Short mmCIF file of C-alpha atoms in Angstrom, two decimals:
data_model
loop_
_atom_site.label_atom_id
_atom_site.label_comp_id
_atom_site.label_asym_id
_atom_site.label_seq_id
_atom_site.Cartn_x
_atom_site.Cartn_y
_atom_site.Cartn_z
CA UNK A 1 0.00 0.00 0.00
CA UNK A 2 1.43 3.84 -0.90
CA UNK A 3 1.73 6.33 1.72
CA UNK A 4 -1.33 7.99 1.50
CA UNK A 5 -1.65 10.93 -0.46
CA UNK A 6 -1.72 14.98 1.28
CA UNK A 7 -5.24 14.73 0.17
CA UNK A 8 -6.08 11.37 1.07
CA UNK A 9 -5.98 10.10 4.75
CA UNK A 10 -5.38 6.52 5.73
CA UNK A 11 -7.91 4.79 7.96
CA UNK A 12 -7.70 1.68 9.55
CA UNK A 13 -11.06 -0.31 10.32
CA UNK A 14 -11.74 -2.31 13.16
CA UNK A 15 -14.43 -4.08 13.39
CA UNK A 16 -15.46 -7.89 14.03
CA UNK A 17 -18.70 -8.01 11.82
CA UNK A 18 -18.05 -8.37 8.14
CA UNK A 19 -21.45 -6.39 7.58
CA UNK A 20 -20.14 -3.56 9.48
CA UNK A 21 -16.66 -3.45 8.41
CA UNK A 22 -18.08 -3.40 4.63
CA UNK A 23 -20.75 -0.80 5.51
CA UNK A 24 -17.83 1.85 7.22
CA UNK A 25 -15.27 0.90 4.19
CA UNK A 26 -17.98 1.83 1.68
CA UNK A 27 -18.58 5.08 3.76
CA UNK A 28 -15.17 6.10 3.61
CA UNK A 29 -13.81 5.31 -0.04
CA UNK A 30 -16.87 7.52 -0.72
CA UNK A 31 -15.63 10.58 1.60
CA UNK A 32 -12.39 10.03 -0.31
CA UNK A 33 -10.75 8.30 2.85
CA UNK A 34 -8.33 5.16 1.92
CA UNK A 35 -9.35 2.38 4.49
CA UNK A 36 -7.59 -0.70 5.61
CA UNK A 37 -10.04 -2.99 7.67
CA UNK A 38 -9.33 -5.63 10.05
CA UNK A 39 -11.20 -7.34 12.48
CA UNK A 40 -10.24 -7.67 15.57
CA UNK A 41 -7.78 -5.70 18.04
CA UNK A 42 -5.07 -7.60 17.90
CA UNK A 43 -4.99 -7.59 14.42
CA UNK A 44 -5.11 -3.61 14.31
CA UNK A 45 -2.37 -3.56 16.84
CA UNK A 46 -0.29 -5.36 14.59
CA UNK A 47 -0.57 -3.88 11.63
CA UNK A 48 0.58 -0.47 13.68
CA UNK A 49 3.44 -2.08 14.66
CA UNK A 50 2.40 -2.93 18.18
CA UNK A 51 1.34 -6.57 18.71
CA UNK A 52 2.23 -8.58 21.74
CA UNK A 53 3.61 -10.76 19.17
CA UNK A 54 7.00 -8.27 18.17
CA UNK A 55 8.10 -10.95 15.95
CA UNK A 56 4.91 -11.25 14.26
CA UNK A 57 4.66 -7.81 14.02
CA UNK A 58 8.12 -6.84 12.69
CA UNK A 59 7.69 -9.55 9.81
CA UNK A 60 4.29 -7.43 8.89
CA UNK A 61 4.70 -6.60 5.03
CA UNK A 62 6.64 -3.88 3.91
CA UNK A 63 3.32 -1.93 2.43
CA UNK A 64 1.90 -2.45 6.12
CA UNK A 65 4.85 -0.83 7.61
CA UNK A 66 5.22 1.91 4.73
CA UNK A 67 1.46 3.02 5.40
CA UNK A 68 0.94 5.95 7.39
CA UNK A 69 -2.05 5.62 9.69
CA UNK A 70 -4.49 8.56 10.20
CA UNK A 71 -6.99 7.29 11.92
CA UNK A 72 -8.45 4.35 13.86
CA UNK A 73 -12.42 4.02 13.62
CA UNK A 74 -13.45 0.42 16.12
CA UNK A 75 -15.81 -0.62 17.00
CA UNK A 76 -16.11 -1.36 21.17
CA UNK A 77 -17.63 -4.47 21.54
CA UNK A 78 -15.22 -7.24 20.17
CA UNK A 79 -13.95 -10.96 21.69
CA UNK A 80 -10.37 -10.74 23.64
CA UNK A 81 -9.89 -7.06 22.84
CA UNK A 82 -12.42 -4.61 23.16
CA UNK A 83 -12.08 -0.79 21.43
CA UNK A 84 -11.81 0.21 24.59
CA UNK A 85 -8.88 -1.57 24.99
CA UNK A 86 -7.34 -0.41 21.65
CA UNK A 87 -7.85 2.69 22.46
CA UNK A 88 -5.98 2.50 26.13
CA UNK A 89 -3.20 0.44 23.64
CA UNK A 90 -3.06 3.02 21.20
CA UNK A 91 -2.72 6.32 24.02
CA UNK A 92 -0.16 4.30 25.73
CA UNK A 93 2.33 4.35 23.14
CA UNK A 94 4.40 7.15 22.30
CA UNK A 95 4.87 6.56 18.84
CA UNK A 96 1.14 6.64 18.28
CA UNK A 97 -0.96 8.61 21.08
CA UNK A 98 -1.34 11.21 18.30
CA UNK A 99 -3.03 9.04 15.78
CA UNK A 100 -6.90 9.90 16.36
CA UNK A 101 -9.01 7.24 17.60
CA UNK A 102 -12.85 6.78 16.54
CA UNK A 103 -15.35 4.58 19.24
CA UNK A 104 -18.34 2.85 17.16
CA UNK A 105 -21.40 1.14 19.10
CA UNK A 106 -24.80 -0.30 18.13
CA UNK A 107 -25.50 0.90 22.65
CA UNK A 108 -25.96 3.88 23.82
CA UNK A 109 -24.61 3.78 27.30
CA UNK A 110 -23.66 7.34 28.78
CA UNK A 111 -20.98 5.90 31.06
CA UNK A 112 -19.42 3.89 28.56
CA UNK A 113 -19.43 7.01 25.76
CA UNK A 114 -17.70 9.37 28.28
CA UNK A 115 -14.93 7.02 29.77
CA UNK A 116 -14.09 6.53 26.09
CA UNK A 117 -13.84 10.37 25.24
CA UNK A 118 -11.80 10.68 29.19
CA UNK A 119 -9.52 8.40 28.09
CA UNK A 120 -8.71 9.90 24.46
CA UNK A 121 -11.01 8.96 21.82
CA UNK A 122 -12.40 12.00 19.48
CA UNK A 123 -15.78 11.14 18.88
CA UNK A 124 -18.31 8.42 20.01
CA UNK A 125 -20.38 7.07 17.10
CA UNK A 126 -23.50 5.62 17.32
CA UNK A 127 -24.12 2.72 14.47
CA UNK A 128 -25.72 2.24 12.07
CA UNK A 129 -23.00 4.89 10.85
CA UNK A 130 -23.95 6.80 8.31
CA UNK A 131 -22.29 8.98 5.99
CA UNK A 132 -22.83 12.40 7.64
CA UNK A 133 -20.71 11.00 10.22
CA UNK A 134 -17.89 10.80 7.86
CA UNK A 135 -17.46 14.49 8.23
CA UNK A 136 -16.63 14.80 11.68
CA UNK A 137 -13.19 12.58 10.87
CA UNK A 138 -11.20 15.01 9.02
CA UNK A 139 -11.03 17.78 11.75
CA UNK A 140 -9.57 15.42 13.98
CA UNK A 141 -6.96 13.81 11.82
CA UNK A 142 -6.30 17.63 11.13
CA UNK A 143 -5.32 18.16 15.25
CA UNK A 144 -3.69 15.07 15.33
CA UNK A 145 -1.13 15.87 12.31
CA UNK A 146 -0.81 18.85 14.08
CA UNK A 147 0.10 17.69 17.65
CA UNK A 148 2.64 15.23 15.75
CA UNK A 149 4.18 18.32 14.23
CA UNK A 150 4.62 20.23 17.08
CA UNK A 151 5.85 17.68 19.24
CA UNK A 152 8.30 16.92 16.79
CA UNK A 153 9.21 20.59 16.90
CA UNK A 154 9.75 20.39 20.26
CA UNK A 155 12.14 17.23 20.10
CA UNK A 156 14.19 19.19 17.90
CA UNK A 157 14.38 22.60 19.66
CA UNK A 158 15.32 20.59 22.87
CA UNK A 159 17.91 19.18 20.60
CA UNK A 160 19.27 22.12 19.25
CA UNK A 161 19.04 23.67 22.63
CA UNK A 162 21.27 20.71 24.32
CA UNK A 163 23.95 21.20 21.31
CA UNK A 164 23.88 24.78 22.33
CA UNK A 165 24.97 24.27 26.01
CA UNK A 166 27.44 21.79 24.86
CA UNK A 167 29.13 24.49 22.28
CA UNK A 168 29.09 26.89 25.39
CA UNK A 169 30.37 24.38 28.03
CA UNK A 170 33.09 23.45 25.21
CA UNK A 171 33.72 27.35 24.65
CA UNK A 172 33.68 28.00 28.51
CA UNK A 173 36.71 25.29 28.70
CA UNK A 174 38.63 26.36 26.02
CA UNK A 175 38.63 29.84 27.63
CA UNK A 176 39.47 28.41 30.74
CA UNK A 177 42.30 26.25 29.56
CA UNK A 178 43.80 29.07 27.32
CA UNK A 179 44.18 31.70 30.21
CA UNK A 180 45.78 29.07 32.25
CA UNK A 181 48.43 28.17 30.03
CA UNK A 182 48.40 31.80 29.27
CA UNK A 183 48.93 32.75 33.07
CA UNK A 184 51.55 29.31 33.00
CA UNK A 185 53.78 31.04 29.79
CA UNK A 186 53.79 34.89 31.84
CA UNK A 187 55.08 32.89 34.72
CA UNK A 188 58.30 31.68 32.92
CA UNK A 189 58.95 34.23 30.43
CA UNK A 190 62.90 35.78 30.58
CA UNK A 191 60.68 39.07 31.04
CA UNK A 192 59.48 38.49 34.41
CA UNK A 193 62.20 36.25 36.34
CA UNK A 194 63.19 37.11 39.95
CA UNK A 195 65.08 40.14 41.05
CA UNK A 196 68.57 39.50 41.17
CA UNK A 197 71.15 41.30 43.56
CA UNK A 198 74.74 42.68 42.98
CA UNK A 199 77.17 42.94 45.14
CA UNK A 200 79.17 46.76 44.07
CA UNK A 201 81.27 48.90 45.51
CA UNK A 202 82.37 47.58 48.61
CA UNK A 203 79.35 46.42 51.09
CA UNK A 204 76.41 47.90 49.16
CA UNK A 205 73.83 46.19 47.34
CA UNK A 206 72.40 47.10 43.96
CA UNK A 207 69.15 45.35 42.76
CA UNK A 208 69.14 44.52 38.85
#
């Protein structure tokens, strides 16, 4: 699979129904989205690079691993891993918490819907999904491109910033040593060597 295009934004599907992961693929090709669907956790885990299996996961195919993932859309109630869950997996790594997660459910339950949106997720959608929720997506992958930027901003100002100090610590020491040897070459030059005495005329003393 290509990297997707500036225009187009990669979403992976999660979802344990065929029915529904057909219905939200369908949705998104037609908002222009390109979609990758699995179905189950595990399996979405994996192809982001973060299975429990790392040798499963670093023998994932080389258009897995070249695919840039802008979104995760689940849906919450799965077997073994629930969205929930993927979302908690996703948040917890650092290499992803930025990606934009997406909670689908067929039940509404208040308390389930806000612990979801607590713990990170950008919207809670309530299936059948239709395609006036495909609009609410792009804003978010927006904010999350943008939060990747600027914390990779910040890695390389504190970067720059820790070159900086070392320059000026290496500067600091230069200085340092070169008045030293400085002070060290004064100390022996044939300019400045101890007074010397005379002895002249008789008993008196004349200081060269």
């Amino acid at each position: 699979m290509a990297l997707a295009a500036e225009s187009q934004f990669h979403v992976l599907a999660v979802d344990d129904s065929l029915i529904d992961r057909k219905l939200i693929e369908r949705l998104l090709k037609t908002s222009s989205f390109l979609v990758t669907t699995v179905d189950s956790g595990s399996k979405a885990l994996k192809f982001l690079g973060l299975g429990e299996d790392h040798g499963s996961a670093a023998s994932s195919s080389s258009e897995q691993l070249e695919a840039e993932v802008n979104m995760v859309i689940t849906d919450y109630c799965m077997p073994e891993m629930t969205g929930y869950d993927l979302l908690k997996k996703i948040k917890e790594s650092s290499a992803l918490k930025n990606i934009p997660v997406v909670i689908m459910s067929s039940e509404n339950v208040p308390a389930r819907i806000n612990r979801c949106l607590e713990d990170g997720a950008e919207e809670f959608l309530l299936k059948p999904v239709k395609l006036s929720d495909m609009n609410k997506l792009r804003p978010h992958i927006l904010k999350g491109r943008c939060k990747e930027q600027q914390g990779n901003k910040n890695n390389n100002d504190d970067l720059s910033s820790s070159g900086s100090r070392d320059i000026i610590t290496t500067n600091a020491s230069s200085n340092m040593n070169s008045t030293k040897r400085k002070a060290m070459d004064e100390g022996l030059s044939p300019e400045r060597k101890r007074p010397g005495f005379s002895r002249k005329n008789g008993n008196s003393l004349t200081v060269l």
